[in-house]
Coordinates of C-alpha atoms and ligand atoms in Angstrom, one line a residue:
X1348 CA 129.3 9.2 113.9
X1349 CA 131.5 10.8 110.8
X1350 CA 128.4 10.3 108.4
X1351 CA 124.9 10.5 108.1
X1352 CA 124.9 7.7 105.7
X1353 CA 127.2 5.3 104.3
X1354 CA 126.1 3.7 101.1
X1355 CA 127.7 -0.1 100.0
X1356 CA 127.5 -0.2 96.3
X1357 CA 127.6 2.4 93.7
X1358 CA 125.2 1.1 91.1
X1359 CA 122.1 3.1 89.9
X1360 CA 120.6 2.3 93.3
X1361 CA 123.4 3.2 95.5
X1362 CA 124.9 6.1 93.7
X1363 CA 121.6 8.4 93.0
X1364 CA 120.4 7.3 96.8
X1365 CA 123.4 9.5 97.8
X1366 CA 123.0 11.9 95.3
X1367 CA 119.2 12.4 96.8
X1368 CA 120.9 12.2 100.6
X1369 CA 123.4 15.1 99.9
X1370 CA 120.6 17.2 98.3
X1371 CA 118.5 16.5 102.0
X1372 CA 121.8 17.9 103.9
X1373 CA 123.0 14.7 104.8
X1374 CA 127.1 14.0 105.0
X1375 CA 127.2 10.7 102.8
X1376 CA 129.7 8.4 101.7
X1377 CA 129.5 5.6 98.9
X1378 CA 132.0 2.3 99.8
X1379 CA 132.8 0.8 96.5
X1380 CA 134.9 -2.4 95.3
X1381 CA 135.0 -1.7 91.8
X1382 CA 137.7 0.5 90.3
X1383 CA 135.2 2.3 88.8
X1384 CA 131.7 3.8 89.9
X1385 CA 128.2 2.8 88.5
X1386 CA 128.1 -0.9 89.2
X1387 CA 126.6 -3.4 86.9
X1388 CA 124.3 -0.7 84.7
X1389 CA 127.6 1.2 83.6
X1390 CA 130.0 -1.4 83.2
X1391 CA 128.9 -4.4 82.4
X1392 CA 125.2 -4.1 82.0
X1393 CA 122.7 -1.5 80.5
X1394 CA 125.5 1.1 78.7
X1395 CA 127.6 -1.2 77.2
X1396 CA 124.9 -3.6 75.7
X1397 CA 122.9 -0.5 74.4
X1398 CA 126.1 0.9 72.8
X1399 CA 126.7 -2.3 71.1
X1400 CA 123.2 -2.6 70.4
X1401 CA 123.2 1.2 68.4
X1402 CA 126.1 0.0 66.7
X1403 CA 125.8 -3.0 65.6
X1404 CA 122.1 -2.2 64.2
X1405 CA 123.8 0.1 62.4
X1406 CA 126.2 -2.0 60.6
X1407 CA 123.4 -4.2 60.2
X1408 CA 120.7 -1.3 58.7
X1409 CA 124.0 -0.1 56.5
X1410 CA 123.8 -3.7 54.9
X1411 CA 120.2 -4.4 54.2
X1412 CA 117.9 -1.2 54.9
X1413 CA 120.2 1.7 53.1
X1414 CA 119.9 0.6 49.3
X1415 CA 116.1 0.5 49.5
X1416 CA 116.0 3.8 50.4
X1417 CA 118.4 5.1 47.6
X1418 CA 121.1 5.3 49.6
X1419 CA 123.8 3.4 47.4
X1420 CA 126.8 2.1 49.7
X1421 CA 129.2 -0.1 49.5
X1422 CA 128.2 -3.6 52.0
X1423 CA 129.5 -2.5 55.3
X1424 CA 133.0 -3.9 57.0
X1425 CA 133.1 -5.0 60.6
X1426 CA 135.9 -3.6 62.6
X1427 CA 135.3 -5.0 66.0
X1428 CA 138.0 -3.5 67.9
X1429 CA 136.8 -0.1 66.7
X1430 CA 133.1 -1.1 67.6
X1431 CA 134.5 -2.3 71.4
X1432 CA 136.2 1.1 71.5
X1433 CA 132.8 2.8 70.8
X1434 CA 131.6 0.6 73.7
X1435 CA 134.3 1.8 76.2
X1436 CA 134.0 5.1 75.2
X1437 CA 130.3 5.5 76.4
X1438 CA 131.0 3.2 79.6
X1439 CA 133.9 5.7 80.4
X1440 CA 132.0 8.6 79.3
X1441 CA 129.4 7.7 81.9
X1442 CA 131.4 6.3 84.7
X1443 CA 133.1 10.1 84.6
X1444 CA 129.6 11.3 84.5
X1445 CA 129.1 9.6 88.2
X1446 CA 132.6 10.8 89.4
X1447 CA 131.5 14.5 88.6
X1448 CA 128.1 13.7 90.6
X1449 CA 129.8 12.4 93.7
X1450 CA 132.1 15.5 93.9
X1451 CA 129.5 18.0 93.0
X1452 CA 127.5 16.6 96.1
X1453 CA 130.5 16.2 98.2
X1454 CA 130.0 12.9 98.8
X1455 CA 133.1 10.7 100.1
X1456 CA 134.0 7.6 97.6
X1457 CA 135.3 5.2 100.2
X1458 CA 136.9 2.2 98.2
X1459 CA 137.4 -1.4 99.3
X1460 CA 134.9 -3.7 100.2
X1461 CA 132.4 -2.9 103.1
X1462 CA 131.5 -5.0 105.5
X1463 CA 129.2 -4.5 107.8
X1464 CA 129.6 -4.9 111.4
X1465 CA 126.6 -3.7 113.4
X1466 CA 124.2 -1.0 113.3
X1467 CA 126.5 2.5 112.2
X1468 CA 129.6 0.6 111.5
X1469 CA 131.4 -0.5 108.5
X1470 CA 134.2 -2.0 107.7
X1471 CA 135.9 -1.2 104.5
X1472 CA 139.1 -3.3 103.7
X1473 CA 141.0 -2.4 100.6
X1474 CA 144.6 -3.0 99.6
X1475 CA 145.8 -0.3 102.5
X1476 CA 144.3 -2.5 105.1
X1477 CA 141.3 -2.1 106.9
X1478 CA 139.2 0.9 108.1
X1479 CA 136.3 1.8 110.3
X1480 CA 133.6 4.0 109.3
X1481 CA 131.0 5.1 111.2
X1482 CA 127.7 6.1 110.2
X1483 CA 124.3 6.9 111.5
X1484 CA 122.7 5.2 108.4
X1485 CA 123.8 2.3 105.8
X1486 CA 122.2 1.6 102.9
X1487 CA 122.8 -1.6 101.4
X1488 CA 123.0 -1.5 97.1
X1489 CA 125.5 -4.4 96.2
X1490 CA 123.6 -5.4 93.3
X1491 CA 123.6 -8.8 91.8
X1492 CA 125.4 -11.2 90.3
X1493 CA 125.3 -13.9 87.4
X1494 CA 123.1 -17.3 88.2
X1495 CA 125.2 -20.0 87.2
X1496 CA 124.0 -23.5 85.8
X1497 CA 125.3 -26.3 87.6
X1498 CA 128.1 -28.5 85.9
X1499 CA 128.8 -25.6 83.4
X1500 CA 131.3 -23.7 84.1
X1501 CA 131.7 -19.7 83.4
X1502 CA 135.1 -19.1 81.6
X1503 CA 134.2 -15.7 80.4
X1504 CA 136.1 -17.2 76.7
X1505 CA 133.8 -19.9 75.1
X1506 CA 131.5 -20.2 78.0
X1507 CA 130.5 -16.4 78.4
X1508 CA 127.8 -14.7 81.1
X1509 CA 126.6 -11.3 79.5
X1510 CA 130.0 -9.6 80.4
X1511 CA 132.0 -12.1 78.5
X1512 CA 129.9 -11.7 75.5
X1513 CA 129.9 -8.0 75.7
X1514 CA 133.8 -8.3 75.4
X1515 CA 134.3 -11.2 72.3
X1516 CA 137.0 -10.4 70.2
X1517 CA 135.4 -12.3 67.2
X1518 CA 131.8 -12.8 65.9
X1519 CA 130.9 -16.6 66.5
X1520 CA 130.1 -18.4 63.7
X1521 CA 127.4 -20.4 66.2
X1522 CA 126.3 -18.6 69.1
X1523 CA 124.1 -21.2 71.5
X1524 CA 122.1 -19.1 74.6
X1525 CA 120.8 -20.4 77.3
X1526 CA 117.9 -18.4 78.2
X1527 CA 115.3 -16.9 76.6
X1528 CA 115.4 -13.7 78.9
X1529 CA 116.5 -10.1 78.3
X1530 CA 120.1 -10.5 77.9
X1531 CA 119.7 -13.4 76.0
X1532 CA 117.6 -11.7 73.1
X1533 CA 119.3 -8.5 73.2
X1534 CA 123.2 -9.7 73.3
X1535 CA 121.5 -12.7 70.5
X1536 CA 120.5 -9.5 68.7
X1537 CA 124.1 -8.0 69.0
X1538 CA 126.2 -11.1 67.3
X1539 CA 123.3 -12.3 65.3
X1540 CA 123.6 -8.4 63.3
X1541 CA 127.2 -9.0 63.3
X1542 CA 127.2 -13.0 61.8
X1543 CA 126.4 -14.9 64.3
X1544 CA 124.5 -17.9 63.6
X1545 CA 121.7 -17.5 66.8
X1546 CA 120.3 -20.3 68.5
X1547 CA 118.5 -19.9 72.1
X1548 CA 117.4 -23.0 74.4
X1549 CA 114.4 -21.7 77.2
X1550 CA 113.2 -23.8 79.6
X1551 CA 109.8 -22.7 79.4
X1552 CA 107.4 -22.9 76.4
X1553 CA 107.4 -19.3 75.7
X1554 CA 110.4 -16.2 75.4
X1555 CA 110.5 -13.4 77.9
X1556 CA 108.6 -14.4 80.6
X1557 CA 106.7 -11.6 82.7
X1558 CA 106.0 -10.0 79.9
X1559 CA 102.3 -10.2 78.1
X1560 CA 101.7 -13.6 76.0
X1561 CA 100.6 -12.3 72.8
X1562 CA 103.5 -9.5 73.1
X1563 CA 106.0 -12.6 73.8
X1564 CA 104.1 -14.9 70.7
X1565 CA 104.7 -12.1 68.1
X1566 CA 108.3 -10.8 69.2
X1567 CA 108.9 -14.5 68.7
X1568 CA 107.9 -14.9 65.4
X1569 CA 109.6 -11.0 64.2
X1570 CA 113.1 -12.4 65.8
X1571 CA 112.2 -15.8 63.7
X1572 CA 112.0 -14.1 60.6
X1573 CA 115.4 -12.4 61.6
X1574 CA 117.2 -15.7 61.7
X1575 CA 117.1 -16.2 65.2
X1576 CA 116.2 -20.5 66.4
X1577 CA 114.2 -20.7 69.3
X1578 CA 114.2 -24.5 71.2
X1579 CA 111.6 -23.6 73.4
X1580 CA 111.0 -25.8 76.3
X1581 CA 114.0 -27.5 76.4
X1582 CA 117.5 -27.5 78.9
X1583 CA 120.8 -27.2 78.6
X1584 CA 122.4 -29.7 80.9
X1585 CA 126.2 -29.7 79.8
X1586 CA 128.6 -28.2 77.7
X1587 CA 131.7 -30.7 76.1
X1588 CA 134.5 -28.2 75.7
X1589 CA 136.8 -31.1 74.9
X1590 CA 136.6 -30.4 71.0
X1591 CA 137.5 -27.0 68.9
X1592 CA 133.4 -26.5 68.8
X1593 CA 131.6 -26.8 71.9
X1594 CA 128.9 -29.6 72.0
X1595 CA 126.1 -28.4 74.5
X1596 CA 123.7 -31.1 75.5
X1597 CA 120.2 -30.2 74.9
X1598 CA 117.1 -32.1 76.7
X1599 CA 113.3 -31.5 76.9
X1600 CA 112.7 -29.8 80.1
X1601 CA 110.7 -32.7 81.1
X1602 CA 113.3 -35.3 80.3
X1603 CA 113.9 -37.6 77.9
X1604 CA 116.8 -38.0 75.4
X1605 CA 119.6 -35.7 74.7
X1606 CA 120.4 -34.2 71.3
X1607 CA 124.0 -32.4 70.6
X1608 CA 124.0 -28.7 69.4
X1609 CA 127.4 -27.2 68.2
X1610 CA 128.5 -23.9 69.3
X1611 CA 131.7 -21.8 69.2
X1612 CA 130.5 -19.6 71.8
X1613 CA 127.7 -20.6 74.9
X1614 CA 125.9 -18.0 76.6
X1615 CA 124.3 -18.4 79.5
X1616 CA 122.2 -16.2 81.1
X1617 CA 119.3 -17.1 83.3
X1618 CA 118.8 -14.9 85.3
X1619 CA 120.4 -13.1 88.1
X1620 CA 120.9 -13.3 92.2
X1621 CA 121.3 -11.0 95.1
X1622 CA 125.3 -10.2 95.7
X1623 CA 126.1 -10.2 99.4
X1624 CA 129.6 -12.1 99.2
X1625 CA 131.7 -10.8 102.1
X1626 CA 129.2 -8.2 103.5
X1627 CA 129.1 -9.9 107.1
X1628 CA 124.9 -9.9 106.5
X1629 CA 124.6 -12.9 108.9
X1630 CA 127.2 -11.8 111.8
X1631 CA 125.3 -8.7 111.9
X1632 CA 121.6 -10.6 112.0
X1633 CA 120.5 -9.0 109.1
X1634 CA 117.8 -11.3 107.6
X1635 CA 117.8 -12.7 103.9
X1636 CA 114.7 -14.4 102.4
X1637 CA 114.6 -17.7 100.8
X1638 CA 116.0 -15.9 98.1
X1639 CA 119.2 -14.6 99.5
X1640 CA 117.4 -10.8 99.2
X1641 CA 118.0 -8.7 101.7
X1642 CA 115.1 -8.6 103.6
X1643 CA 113.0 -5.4 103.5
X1644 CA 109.6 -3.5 104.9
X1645 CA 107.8 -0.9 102.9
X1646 CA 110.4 1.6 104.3
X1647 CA 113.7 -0.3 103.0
X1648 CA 114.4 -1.2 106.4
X1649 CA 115.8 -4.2 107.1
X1650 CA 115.0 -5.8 110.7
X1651 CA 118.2 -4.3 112.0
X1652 CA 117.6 -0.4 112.7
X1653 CA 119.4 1.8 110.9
X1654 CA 120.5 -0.4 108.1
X1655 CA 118.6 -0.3 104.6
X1656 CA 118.8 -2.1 101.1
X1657 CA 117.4 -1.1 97.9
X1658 CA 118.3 -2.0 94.2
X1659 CA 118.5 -5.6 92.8
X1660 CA 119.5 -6.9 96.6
X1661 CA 115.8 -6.6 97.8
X1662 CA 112.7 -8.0 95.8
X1663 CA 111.3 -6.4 92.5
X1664 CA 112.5 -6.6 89.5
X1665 CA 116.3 -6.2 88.8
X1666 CA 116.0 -3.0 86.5
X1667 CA 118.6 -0.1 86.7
X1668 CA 115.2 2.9 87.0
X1669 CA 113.7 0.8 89.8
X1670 CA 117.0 0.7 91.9
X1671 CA 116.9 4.8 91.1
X1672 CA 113.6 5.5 92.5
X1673 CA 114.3 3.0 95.9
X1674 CA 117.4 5.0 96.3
X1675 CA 115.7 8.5 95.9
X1676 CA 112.8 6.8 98.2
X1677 CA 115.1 5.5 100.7
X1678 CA 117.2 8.7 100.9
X1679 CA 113.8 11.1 101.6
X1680 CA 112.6 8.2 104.1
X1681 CA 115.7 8.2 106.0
X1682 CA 115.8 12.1 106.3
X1683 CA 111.8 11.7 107.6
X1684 CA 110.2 12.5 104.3
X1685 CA 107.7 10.2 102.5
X1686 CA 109.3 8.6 99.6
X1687 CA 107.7 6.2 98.0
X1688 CA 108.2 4.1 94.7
X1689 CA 104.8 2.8 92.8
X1690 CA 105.4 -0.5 92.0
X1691 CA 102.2 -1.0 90.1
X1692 CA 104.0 1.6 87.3
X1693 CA 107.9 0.4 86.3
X1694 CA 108.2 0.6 82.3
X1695 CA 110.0 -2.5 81.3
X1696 CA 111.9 -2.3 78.0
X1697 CA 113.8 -4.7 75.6
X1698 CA 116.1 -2.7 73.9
X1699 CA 116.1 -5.0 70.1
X1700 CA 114.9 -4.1 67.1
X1701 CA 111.7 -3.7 66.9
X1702 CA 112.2 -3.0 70.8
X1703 CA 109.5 -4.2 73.1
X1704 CA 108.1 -1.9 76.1
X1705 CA 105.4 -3.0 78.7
X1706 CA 103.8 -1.3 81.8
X1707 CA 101.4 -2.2 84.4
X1708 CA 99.5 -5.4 84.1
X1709 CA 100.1 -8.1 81.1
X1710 CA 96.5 -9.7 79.8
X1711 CA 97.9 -13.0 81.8
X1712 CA 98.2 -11.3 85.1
X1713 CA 94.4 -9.7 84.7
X1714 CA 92.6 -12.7 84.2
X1715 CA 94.6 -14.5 86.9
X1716 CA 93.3 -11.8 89.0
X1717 CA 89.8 -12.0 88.1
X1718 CA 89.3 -8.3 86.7
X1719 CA 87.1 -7.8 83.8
X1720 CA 89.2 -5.6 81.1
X1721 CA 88.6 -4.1 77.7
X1722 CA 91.7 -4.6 74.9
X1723 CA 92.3 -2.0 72.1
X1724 CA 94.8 -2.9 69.7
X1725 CA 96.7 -0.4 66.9
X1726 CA 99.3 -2.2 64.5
X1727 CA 102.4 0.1 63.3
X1728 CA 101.5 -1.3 59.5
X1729 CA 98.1 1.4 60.1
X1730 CA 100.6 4.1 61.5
X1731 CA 101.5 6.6 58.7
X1732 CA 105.0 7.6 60.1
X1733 CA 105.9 3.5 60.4
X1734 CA 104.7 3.1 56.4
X1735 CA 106.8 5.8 55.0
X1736 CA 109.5 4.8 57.4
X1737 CA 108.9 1.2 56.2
X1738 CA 109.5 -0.1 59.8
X1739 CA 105.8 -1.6 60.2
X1740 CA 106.8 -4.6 62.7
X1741 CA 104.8 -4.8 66.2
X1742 CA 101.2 -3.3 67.3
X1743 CA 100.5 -1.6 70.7
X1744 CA 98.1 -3.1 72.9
X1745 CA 96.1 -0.8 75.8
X1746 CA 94.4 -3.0 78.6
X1747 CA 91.7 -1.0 80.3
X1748 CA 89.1 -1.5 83.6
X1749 CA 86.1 -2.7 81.9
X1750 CA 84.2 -0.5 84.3
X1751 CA 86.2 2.5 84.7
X1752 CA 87.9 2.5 81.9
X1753 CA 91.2 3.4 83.9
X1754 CA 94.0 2.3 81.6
X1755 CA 95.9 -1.0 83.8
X1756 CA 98.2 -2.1 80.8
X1757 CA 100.2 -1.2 78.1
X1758 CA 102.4 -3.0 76.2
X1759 CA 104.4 -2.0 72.8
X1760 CA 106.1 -4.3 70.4
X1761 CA 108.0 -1.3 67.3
X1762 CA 110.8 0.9 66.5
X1763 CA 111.4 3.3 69.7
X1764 CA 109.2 1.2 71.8
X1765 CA 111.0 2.2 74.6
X1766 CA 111.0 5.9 74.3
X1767 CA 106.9 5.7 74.2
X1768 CA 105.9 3.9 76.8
X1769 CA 106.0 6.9 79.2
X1770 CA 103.4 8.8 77.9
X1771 CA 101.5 5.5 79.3
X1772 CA 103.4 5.5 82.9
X1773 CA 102.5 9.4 83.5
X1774 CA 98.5 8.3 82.8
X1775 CA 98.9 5.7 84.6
X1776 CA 100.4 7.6 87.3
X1777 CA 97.7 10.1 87.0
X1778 CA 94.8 7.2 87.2
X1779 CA 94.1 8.2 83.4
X1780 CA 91.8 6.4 81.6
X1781 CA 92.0 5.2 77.9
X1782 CA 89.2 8.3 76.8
X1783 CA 91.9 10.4 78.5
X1784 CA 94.5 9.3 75.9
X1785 CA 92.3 9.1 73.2
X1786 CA 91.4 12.4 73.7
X1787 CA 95.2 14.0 74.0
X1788 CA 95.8 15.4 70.9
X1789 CA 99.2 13.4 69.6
X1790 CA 101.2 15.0 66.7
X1791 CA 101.4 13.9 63.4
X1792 CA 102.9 12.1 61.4
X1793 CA 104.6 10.1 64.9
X1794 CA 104.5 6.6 66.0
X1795 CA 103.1 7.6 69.2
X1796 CA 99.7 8.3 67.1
X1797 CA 99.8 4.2 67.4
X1798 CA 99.3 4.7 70.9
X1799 CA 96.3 7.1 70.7
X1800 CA 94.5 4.9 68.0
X1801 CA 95.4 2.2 70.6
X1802 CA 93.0 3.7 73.4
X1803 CA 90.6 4.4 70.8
X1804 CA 90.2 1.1 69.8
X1805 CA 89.6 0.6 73.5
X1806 CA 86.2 2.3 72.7
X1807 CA 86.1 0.4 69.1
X1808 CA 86.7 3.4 67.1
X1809 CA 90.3 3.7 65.8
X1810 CA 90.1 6.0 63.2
X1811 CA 92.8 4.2 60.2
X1812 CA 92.1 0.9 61.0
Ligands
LIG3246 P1 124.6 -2.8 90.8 O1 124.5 -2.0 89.6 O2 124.9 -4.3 90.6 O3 125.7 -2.2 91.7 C1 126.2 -2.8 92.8 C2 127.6 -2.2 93.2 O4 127.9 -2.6 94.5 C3 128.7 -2.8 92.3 O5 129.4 -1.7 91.8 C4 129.5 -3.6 93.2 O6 130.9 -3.6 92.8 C5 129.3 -3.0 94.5 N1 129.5 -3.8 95.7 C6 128.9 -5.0 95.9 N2 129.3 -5.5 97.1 C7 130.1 -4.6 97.7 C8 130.8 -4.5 98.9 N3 130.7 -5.4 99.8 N4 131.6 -3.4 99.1 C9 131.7 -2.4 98.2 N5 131.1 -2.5 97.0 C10 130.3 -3.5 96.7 N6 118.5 -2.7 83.7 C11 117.8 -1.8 83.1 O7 116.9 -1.1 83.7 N7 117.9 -1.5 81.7 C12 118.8 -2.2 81.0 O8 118.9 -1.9 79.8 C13 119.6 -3.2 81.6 N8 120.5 -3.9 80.9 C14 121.3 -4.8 81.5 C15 122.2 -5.5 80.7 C16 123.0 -6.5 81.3 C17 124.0 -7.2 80.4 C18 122.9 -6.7 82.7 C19 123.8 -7.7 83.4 C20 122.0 -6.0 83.5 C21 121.2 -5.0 82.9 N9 120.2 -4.3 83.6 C22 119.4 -3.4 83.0 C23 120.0 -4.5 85.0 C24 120.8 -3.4 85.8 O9 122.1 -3.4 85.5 C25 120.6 -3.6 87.3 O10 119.2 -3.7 87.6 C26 121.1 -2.5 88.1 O11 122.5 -2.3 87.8 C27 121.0 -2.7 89.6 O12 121.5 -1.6 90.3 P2 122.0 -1.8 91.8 O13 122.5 -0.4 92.2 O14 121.0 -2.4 92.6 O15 123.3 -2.7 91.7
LIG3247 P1 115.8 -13.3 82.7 O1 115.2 -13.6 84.0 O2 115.2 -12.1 81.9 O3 115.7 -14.5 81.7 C1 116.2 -15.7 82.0 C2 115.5 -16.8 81.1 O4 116.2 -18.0 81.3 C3 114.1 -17.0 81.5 O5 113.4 -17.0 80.3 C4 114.1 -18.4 82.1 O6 112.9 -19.1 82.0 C5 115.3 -19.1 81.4 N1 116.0 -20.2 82.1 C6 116.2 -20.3 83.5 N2 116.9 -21.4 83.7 C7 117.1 -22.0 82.5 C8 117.7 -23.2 82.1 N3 118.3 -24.0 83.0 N4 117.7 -23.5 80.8 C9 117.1 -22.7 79.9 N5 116.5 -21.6 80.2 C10 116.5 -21.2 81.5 O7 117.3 -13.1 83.0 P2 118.5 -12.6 82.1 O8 118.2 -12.5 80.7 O9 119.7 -13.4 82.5 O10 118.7 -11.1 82.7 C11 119.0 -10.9 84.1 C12 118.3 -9.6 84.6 O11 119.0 -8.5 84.1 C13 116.9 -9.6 84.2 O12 116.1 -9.9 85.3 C14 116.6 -8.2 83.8 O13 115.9 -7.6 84.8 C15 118.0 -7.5 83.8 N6 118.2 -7.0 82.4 C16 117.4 -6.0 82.0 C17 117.6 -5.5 80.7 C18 116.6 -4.4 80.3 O14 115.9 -3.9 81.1 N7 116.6 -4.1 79.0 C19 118.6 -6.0 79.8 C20 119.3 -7.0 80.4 C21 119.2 -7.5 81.6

């Protein structure tokens, strides 16, 4: 065989597994459809919403936080084309970024679209024709696609997934979302700072599901106050596209009659599949749950040897830093080490403002389980940094082993939420217990000294509160 490994898909998943496989020794090649490296996370997921994100909460700070602090401005002008530049700039800054790593490691970037034929062959057709490569290894990271909603179709204009409405070229005066997930609260956040009139239809009774209830009921209720409307439990079940407005058809999820809700722009996003289009998965007899996912055992292997999947083509959650860590895993397996990715600790972050972070086990996901657990609660309004900062909104929340005390849970709703929540994944990593982080000395004045009164209240005996 020419390579060691062959790798189909250069997403977080695919490109650090062969980063990790060239550091082994192995000779590895990525196969990659895209013109650019870095999949979904680069260019149409993670870096372009968080620079759009940045910015437009700074437009939106420049407007309404800036004068109370005596910083006297002018109110602030939108220049969209400027703000997408600011956006490519950091997709292309990265994408370069992953370039530089494949040629540092001396891994071949193969691209076309693989396909794979058999164990240790792929086939890789690209407009110069077709090509064999053979491989002792494949690793299969193609990622995921967009769900769609039957009956509404995706034109990427007034009907936008998350990369059409990472690309508008005017703020909406109504935005309507479908979807109460991730994207929909953090691309909702985007055009609601820039003028959008926000409205988002879930078809459960609660936002961001997975994540802790109480978490969920608050963030709710902050994103209320910032003008965002909520139709929980409800469905979209068609979009007129007719008119100059859009008229989106809105039922109770049970059923029942219809109401009309306006919109310039519809977003749907509920969720995301498994992308295997054109990869030859069933010719070659490799099995795909009920799902669609690639099918995988606790070594990435799928039931034909030699051939792996990581990233969000298996099961888990679709996250850019759980993709990584199968790729570094699958790499050291396949060159006979003993990766491994903990599952039971993979940070979870939504990047708004006040951003919300969460790891381990949610209150819900306790008591289904039957374990008896001990809360301590800290609010940012008690946290001297967040007073003088005057950015108060959200609390941290420490779930801890009634028994042992070993910390199973944390979850943040504040400012830099997602920065914090590792100091919680290493204990937890460690087994720590909440007297463990109550007894760390934190420095002061920093909002992490929420987390430490946190897992003091654990033991009822927050000091400022
Ligand atoms: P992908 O990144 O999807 O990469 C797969 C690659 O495979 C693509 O480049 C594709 O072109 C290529 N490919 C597919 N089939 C073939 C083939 N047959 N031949 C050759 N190439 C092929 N996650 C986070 O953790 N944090 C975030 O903030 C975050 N924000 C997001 C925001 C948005 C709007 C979206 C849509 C997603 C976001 N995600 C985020 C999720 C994150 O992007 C994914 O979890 C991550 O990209 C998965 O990595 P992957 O390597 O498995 O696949
Ligand atoms: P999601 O799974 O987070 O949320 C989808 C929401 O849509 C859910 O609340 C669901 O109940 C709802 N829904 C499903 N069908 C519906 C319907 N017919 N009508 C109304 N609501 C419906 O998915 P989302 O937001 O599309 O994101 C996709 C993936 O991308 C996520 O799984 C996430 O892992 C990843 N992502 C991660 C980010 C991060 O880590 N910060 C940011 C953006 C995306």
């Amino acid at each position: 065989a020419t390579y060691d490994l062959v790798i189909i898909g250069t997403g977080p998943g695919g490109y650090v597994c062969a980063v990790r496989a060239a550091q082994l020794g192995m000779k590895v090649a990525v196969v990659e459809k895209n013109p650019t490296l870095g999949g979904t996370c680069l260019n149409v997921g993670c870096m372009p919403s968080k620079a759009l994100l940045h910015a437009s909460e700074m437009f939106e700070e420049a407007g309404h936080s800036f004068a109370k602090m005596g910083v006297a401005v002018p109110p602030p002008k939108l220049d969209l084309p400027s703000m997408m530049d600011f956006k490519q700039q950091g997709i292309d800054g990265n994408v370069k970024g992953v370039d530089f790593l494949m040629k540092k490691n001396r891994i071949d970037v193969i691209r076309g679209t693989g396909r794979i034929l058999g164990a240790g062959k792929v086939e890789v057709t690209s407009g110069e024709g077709k090509a064999l490569v053979e491989t002792k290894n494949i690793v299969i990271a193609t990622g995921s696609d967009i769900a769609r909603l039957r009956g509404i179709e995706i034109d990427e204009k007034r009907i936008v997934s998350s990369t059409g409405a990472l690309s508008l070229d005017r703020v909406p005066g109504k935005l309507l979302i479908v979807g109460a997930g991730v994207i929909g609260l953090e691309l909702g956040s985007v055009w609601h700072r820039l003028g959008a009139q926000v409205t988002v239809v879930e078809f459960l009774d609660r936002i961001l599901p997975g994540m802790d209830g109480e978490i969920a009921k608050q963030f709710q209720r902050i994103l209320e106050k910032q003008g965002f409307a909520f139709r929980l439990g409800a469905k979209v079940t068609g979009v007129d596209t007719s008119g100059r407005t859009l008229a989106a058809k809105v039922e109770p999820a049970s059923g029942g009659s219809a109401e009309t809700i306006d919109a310039d722009v519809v977003l749907v996003c509920i969720g995301r599949v498994p992308y295997t289009d054109g990869l030859g998965l069933k010719e070659a007899g490799i099995a795909v749950d009920d799902r669609g996912r690639v099918q995988i055992d606790a070594h990435f292997s799928t039931n034909v040897k030699g051939v792996f999947a990581i990233g969000d083509v298996v099961a888990g959650p679709m996250l850019a830093h759980k993709a990584e860590d199968e790729g570094v895993a699958c790499a050291e397996i396949i060159a006979g080490q003993a990766g491994h990715v903990n599952y039971d600790v993979i940070p979870a972050v939504v990047y708004t403002t006040p951003e919300v972070s969460s790891v381990g086990k949610t209150e819900e996901e306790l008591k289904q389980a039957g374990i008896n657990y001990t809360v301590g609660k800290f609010p940012f309004t008690a946290n001297g940094r967040s007073k003088v900062n005057q950015t108060t909104d959200g609390f941290v929340k420490i779930l801890a082993d009634a028994k042992t005390d070993r910390v199973v849970g944390v979850h943040i709703i504040g400012r830099e939420a997602g920065e914090m929540i590792h100091e919680a994944a290493v204990l937890m990593e460690f087994g720590g217990s909440a007297e463990d982080l109550a007894r760390t000395c934190h420095a002061h004045p920093t909002r992490s000294e929420a987390i430490k009164e946190a897992a003091l209240a654990v033991g009822k005996r927050a000091i400022h509160m």
